[in-house]
Short mmCIF file of C-alpha atoms and ligand atoms in Angstrom, two decimals:
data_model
loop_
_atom_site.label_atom_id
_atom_site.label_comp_id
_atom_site.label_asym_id
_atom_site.label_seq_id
_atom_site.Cartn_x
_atom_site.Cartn_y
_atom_site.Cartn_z
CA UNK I 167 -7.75 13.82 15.77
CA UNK I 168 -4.86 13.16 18.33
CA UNK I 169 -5.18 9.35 19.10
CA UNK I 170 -4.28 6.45 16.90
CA UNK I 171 -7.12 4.56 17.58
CA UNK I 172 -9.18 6.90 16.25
CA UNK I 173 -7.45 7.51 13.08
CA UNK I 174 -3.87 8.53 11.34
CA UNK I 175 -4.92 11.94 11.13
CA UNK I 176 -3.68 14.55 12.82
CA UNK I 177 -4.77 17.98 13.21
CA UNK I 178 -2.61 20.56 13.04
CA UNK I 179 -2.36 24.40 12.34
CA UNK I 180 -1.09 26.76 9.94
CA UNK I 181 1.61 28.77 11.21
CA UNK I 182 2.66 30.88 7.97
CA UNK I 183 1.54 31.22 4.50
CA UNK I 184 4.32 32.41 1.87
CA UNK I 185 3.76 33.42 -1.70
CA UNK I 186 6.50 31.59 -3.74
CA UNK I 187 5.90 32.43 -7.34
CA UNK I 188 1.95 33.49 -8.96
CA UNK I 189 0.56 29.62 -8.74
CA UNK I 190 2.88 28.39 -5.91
CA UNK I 191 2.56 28.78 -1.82
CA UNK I 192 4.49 27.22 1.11
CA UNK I 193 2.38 26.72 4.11
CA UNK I 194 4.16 26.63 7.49
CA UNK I 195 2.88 24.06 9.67
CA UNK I 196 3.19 24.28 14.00
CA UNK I 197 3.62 20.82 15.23
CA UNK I 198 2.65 21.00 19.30
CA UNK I 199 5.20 19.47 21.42
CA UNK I 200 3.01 16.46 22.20
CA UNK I 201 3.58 15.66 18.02
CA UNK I 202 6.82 16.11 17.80
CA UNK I 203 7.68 12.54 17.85
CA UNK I 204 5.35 11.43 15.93
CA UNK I 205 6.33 14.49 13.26
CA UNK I 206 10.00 13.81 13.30
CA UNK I 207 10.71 13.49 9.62
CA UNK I 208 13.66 12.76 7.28
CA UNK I 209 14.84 15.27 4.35
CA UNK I 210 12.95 13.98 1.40
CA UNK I 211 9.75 12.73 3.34
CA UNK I 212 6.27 14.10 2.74
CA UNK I 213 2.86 14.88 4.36
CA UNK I 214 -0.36 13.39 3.61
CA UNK I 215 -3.36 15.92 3.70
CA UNK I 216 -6.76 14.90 3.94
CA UNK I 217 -9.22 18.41 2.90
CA UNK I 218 -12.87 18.07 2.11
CA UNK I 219 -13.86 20.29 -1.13
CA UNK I 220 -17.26 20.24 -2.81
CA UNK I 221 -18.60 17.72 -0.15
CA UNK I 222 -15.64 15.18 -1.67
CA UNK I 223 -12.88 14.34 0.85
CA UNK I 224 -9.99 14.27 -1.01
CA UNK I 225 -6.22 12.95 0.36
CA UNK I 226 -2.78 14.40 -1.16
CA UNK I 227 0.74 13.90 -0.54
CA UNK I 228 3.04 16.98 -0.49
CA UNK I 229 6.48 17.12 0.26
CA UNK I 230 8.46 18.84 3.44
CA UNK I 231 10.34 21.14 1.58
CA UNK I 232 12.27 22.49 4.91
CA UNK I 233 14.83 20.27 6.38
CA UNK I 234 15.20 18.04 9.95
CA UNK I 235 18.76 19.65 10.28
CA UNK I 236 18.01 23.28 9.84
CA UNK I 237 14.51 24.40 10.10
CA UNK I 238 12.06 24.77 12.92
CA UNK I 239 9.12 24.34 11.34
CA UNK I 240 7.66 21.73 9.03
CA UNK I 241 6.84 23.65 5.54
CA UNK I 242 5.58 22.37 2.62
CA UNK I 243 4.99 23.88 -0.69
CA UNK I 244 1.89 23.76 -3.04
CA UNK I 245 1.87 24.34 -7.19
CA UNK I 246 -1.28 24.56 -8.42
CA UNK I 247 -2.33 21.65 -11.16
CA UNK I 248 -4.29 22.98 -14.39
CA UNK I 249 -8.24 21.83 -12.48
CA UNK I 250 -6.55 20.07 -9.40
CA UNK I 251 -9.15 20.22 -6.46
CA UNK I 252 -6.41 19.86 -3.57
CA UNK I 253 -3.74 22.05 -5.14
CA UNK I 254 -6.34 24.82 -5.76
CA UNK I 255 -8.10 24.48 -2.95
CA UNK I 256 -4.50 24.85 -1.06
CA UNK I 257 -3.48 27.72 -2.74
CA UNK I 258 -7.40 30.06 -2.38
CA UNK I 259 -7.89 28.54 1.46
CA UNK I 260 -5.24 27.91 3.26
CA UNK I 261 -4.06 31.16 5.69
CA UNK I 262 -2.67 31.44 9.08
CA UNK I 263 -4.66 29.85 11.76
CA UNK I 264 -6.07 27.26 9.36
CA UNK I 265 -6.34 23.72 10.95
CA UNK I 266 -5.30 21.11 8.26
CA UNK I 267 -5.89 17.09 8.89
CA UNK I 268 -2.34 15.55 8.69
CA UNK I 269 -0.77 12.53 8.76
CA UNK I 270 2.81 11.98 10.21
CA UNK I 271 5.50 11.87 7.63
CA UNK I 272 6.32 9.05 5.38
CA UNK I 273 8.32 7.92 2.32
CA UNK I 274 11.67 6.70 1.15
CA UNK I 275 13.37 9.58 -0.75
CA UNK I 276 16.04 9.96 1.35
CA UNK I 277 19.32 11.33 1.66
CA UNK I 278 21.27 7.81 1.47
CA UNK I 279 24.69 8.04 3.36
CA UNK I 280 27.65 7.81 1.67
CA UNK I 281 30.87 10.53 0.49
CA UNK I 282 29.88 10.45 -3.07
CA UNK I 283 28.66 13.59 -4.62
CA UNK I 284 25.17 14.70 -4.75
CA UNK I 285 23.20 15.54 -8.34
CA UNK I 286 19.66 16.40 -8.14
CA UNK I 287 17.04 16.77 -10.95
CA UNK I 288 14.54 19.20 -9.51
CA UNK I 289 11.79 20.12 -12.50
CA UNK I 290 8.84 22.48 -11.36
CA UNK I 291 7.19 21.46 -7.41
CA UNK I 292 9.35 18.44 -7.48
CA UNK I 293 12.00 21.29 -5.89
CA UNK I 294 9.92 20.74 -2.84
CA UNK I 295 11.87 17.11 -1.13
CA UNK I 296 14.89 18.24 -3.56
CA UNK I 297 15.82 21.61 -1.22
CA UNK I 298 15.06 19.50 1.62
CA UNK I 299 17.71 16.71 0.93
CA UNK I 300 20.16 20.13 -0.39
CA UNK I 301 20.21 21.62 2.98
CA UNK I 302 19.84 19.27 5.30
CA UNK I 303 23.48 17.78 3.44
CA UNK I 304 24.59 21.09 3.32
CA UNK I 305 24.31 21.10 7.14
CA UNK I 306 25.56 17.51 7.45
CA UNK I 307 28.31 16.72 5.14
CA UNK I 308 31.18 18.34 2.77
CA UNK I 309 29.75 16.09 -0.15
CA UNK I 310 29.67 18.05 -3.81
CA UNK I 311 26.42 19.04 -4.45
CA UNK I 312 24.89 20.12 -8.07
CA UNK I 313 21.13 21.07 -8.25
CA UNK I 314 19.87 21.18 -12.10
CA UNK I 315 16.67 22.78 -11.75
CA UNK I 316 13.96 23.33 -14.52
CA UNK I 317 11.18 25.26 -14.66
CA UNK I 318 8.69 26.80 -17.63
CA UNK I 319 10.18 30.82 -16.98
CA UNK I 320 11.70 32.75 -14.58
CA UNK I 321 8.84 33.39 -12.67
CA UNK I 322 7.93 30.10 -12.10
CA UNK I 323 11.13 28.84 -10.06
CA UNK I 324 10.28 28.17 -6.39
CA UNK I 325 12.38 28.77 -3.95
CA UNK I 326 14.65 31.07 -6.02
CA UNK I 327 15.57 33.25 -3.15
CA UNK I 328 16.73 30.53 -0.59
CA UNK I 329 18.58 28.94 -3.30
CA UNK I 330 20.09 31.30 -4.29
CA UNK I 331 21.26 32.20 -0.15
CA UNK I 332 22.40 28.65 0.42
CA UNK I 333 24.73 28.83 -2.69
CA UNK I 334 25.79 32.02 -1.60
CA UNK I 335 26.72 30.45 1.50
CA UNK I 336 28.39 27.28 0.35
CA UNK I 337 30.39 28.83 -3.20
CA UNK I 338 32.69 25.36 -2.47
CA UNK I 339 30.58 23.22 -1.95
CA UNK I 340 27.19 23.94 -3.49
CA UNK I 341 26.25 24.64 -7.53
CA UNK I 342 23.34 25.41 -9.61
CA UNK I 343 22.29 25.25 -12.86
CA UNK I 344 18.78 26.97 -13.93
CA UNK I 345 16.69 25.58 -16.83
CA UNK I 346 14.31 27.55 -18.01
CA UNK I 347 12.03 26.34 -20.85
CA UNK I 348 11.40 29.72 -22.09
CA UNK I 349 15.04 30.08 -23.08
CA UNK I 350 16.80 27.01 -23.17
CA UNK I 351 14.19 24.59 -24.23
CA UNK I 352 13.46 21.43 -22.07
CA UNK I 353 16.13 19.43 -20.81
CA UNK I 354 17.23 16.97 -22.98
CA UNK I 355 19.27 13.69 -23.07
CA UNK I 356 22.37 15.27 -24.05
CA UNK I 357 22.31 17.80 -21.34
CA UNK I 358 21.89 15.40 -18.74
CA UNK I 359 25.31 13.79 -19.56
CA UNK I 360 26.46 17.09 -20.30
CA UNK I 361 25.61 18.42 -16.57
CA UNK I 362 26.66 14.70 -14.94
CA UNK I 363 30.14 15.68 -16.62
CA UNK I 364 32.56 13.13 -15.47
CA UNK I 365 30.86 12.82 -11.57
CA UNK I 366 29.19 9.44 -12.65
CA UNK I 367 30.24 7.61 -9.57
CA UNK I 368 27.20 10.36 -7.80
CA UNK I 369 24.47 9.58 -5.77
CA UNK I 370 21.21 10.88 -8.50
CA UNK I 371 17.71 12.34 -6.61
CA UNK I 372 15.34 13.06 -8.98
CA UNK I 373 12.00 14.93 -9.13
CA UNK I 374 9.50 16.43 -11.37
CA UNK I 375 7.29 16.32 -14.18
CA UNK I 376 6.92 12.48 -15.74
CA UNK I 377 8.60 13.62 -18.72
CA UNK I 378 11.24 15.35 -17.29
CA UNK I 379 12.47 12.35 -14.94
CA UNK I 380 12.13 10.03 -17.74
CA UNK I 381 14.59 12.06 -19.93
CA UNK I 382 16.58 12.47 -16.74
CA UNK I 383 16.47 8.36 -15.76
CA UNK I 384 17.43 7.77 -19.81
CA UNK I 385 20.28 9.33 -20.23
CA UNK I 386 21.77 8.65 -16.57
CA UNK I 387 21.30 4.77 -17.95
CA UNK I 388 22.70 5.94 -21.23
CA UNK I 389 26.28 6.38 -19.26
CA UNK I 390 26.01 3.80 -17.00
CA UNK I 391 24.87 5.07 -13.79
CA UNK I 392 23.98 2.14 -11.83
CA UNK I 393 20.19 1.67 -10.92
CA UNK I 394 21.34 1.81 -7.15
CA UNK I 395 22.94 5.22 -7.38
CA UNK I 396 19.58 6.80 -8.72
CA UNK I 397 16.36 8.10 -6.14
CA UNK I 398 12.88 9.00 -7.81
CA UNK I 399 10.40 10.74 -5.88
CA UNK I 400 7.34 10.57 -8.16
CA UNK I 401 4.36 12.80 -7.89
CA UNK I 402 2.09 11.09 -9.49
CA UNK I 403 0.60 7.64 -8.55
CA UNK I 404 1.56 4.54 -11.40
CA UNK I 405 -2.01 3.73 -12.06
CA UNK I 406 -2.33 8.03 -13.05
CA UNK I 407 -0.09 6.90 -15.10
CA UNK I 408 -1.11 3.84 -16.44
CA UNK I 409 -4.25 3.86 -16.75
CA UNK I 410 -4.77 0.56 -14.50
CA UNK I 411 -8.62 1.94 -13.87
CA UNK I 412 -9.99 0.50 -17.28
CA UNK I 413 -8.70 -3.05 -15.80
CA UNK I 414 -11.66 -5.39 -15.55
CA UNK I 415 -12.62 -6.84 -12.75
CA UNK I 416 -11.01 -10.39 -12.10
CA UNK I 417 -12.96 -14.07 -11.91
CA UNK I 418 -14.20 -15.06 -8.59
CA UNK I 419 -13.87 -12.93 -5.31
CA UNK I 420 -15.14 -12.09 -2.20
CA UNK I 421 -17.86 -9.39 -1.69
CA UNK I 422 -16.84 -6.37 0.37
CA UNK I 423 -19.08 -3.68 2.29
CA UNK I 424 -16.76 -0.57 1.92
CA UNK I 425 -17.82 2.90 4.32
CA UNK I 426 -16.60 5.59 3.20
CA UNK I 427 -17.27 9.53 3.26
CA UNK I 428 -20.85 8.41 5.34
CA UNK I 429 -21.71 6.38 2.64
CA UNK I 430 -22.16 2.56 2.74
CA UNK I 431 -21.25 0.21 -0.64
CA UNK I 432 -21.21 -3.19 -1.30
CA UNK I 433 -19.10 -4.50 -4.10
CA UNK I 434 -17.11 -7.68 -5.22
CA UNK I 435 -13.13 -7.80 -4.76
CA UNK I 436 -11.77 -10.23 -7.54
CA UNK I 437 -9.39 -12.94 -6.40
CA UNK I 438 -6.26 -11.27 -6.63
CA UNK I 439 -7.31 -7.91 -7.38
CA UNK I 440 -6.56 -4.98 -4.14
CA UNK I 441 -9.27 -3.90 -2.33
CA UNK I 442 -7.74 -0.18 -3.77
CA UNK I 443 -8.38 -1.23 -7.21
CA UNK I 444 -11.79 -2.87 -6.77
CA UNK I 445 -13.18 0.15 -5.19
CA UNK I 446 -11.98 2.52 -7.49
CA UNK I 447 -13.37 0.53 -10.67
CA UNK I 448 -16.48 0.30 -9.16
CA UNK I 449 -16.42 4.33 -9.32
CA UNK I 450 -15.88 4.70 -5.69
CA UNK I 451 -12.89 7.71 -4.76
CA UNK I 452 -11.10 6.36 -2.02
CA UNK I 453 -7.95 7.92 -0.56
CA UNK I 454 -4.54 6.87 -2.21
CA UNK I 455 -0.88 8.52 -3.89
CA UNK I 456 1.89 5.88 -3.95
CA UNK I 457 0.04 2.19 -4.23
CA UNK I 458 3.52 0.93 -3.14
CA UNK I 459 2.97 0.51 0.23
CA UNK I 460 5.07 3.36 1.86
CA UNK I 461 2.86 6.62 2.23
CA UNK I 462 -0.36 5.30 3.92
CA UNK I 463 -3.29 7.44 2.18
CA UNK I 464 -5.20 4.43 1.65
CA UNK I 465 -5.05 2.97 4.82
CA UNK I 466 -8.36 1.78 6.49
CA UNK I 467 -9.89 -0.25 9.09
CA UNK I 468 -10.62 -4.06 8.83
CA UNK I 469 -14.00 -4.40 10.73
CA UNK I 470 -15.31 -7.44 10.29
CA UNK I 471 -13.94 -10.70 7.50
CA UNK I 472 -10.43 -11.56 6.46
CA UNK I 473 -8.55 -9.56 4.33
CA UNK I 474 -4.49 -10.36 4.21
CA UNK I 475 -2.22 -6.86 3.45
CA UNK I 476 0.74 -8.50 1.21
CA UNK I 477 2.93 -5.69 2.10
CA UNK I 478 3.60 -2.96 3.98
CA UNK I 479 6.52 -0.51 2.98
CA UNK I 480 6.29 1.34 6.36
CA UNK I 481 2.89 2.90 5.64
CA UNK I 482 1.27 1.46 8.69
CA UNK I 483 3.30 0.96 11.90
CA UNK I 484 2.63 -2.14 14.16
CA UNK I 485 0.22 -0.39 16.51
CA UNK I 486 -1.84 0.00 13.90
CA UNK I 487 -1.75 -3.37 12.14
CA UNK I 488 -2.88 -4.49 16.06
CA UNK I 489 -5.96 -2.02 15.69
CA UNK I 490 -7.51 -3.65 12.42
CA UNK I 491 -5.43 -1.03 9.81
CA UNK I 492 -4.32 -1.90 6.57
CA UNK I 493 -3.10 -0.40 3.67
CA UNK I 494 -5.46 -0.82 1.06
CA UNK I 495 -3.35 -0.85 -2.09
CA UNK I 496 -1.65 -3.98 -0.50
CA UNK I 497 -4.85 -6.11 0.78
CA UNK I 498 -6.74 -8.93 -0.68
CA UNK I 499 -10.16 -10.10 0.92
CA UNK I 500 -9.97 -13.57 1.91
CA UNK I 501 -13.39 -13.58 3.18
CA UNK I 502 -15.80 -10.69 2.67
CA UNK I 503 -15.38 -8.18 4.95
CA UNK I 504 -16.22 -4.75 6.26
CA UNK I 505 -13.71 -1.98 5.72
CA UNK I 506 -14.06 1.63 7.07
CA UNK I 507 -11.75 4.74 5.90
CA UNK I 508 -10.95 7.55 8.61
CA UNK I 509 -13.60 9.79 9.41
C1 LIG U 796 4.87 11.58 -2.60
C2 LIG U 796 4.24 12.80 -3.25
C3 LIG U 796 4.72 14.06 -2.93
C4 LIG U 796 4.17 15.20 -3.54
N1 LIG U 796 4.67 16.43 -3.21
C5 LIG U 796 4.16 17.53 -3.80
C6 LIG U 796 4.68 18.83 -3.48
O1 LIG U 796 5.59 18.98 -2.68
N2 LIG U 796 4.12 19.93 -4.08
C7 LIG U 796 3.08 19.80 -4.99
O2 LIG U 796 2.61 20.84 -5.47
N3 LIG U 796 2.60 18.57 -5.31
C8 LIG U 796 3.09 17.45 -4.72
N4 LIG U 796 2.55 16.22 -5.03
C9 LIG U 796 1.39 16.13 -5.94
C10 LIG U 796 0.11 16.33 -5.12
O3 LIG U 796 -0.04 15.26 -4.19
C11 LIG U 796 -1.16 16.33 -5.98
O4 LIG U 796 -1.17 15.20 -6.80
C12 LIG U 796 -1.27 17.58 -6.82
O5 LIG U 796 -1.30 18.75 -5.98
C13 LIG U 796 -2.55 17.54 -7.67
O6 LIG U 796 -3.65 17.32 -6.85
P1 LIG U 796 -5.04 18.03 -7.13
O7 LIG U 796 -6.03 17.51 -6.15
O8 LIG U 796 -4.87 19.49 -7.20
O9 LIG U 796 -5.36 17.52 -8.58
P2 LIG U 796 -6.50 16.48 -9.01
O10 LIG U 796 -7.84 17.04 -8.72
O11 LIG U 796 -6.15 15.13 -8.47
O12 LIG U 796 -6.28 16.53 -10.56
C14 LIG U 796 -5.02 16.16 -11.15
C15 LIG U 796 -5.17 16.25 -12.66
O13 LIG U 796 -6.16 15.33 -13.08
C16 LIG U 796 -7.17 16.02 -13.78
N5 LIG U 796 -8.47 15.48 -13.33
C17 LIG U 796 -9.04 15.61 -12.12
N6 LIG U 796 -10.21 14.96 -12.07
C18 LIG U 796 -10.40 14.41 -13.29
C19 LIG U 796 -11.41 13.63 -13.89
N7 LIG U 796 -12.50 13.25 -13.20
N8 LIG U 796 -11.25 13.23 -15.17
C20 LIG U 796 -10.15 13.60 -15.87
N9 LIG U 796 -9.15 14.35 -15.36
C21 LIG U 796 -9.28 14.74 -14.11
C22 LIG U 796 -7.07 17.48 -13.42
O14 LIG U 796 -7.49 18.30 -14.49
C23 LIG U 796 -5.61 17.62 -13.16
O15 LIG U 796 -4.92 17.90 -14.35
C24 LIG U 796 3.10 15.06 -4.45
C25 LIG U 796 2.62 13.78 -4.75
C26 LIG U 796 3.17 12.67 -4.17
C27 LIG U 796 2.62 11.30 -4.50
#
């Protein structure tokens, strides 16, 4: 799919397939010239791929994990998750020559300007947006950088080799510290502060396993690292988290006819509730990863009724607002209305 009005998705084809460690594979993407634009991307942004497996079409976000400033190509990198459909599916499918759907690049963990120095938290696949942000400031400034990466063995650390190359290539400049559950045990409160030393005055990017950030967001706080100075790319979606599904559903509401995957359903969208949330507690699987507003999986297209989107974090752009889009994390039915997700 090539034209916005038909859809955000993109299709685009696999260039290169590399084995990173036994459950982990980068997948090289070509981006025709006539994309490029629309593909240009910002260290610490991610993809959104939409696969179908089992007859389900499913929609995933994964991280560029090559960088604006020093790569040709747009890779990504794929762990697989303990039963994850996409992440499986990835990792047994995907080889050269595959066409994947795509959507142009979105999010907000970003390398923020400034001369402070750079710490990053990498744990596991969050490495992926981490060695993105590492090079491309490499390439662009003289800042300090310190990556403290974790991982369950040695085995298991992605991108070893071309982390190992860049600090190799930047001794002043660029320092790592390994983690590796096997023989250190898991990062801990103390050796946050420890690693932080006295660079609290840094710019903090963080990434990995809930767990993991949590310790890592604790005992930043713990020595007064302002909220501002600290980025959090987080893989999983708050309502994962949460458990927001077992919400009931709210008084009132308008009724909504929702298409999706060639199937037709009619259900009730409480007052304030998100169209996102109504569908998904009425056991429908739409498309969705942030529910902030900023990496568009959810987005689809307002056919008929009212519905008002409260906010839009740079999911959607403005063409596609004009052409009936919304992001459905963010929308409210104000009188019932169609809705219909990408084909
Ligand atoms: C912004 C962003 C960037 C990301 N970047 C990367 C990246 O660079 N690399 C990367 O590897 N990942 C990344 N992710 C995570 C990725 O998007 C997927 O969430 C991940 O690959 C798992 O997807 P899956 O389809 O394999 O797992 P799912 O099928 O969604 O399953 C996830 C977990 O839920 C369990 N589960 C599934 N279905 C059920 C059910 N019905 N009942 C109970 N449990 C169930 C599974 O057992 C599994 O443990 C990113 C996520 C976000 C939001």
């Amino acid at each position: 799919m090539t034209d916005e009005s038909q859809g955000p998705y993109f299709q685009l084809r696999v260039s290169q397939v590399i084995e990173e460690t036994a459950d982990a594979k980068s997948i090289v993407l070509d981006v025709p010239k006539e994309h490029a634009e629309r593909f240009a991307y910002s260290a610490g942004q991610f993809l959104t791929f939409r696969i179908e497996v089992d007859g389900h079409r499913l929609v995933r976000c994964y991280s560029l994990a090559s960088s604006p400033a020093t790569d040709d190509a747009h890779k990504i990198a794929v762990k697989r998750v303990d039963d994850g459909r996409m992440s499986n599916w990835m990792n047994d499918h995907v080889v050269v020559g595959s066409e994947l759907e795509i959507m142009p690049p979105a999010g907000h963990f970003c390398l923020r300007e400034s001369d402070a120095p750079i710490i990053l938290f990498g744990g596991g696949s969050g490495i992926t947006p981490i060695i993105s942000i590492i090079k491309t400031a490499l390439a662009k400034t003289s800042r300090p950088i310190k990556l403290i990466y974790a991982n369950r063995d040695e085995g298991s650390i992605i991108f070893k080799n071309e982390l190992e190359a860049l600090r190799s290539s930047n001794l002043d400049q660029f320092e790592i510290v390994h983690r590796l559950d096997d023989l250190h045990g898991f990062v801990d409160e103390a050796r946050v502060i420890q690693e932080v030393g006295p660079n609290k005055d840094a710019d903090f990017y963080i990434c990995g396993p809930g767990p993991f950030m949590d310790v890592v967001e604790k005992g930043l706080g713990g020595i007064g690292v302002e909220e501002n100075q600290i980025f959090i790319e987080r893989f999983e979606s708050s309502s994962e988290v949460s458990g927001v599904l077992d919400a009931p559903a709210l008084e009132g509401g308008q009724s909504v006819t929702i298409k999706l995957d060639g199937t037709v359903t009619t259900i009730v969208v409480g007052e304030a509730e998100t169209i996102l949330a109504a569908a998904r507690r009425e056991g429908l699987e739409p498309p969705f990863a942030c529910e902030e507003a900023y990496c568009g999986c959810c987005m689809a297209k307002v056919t008929s009724g009212e519905v008002e989107m409260q906010l839009n974090d740079g999911g959607i752009d403005q063409r596609q607002i004009d052409d009936g889009w919304v992001l459905t994390c963010q929308s409210i039915v104000k009188k019932s209305a169609t809705i219909e997700y990408p084909d």
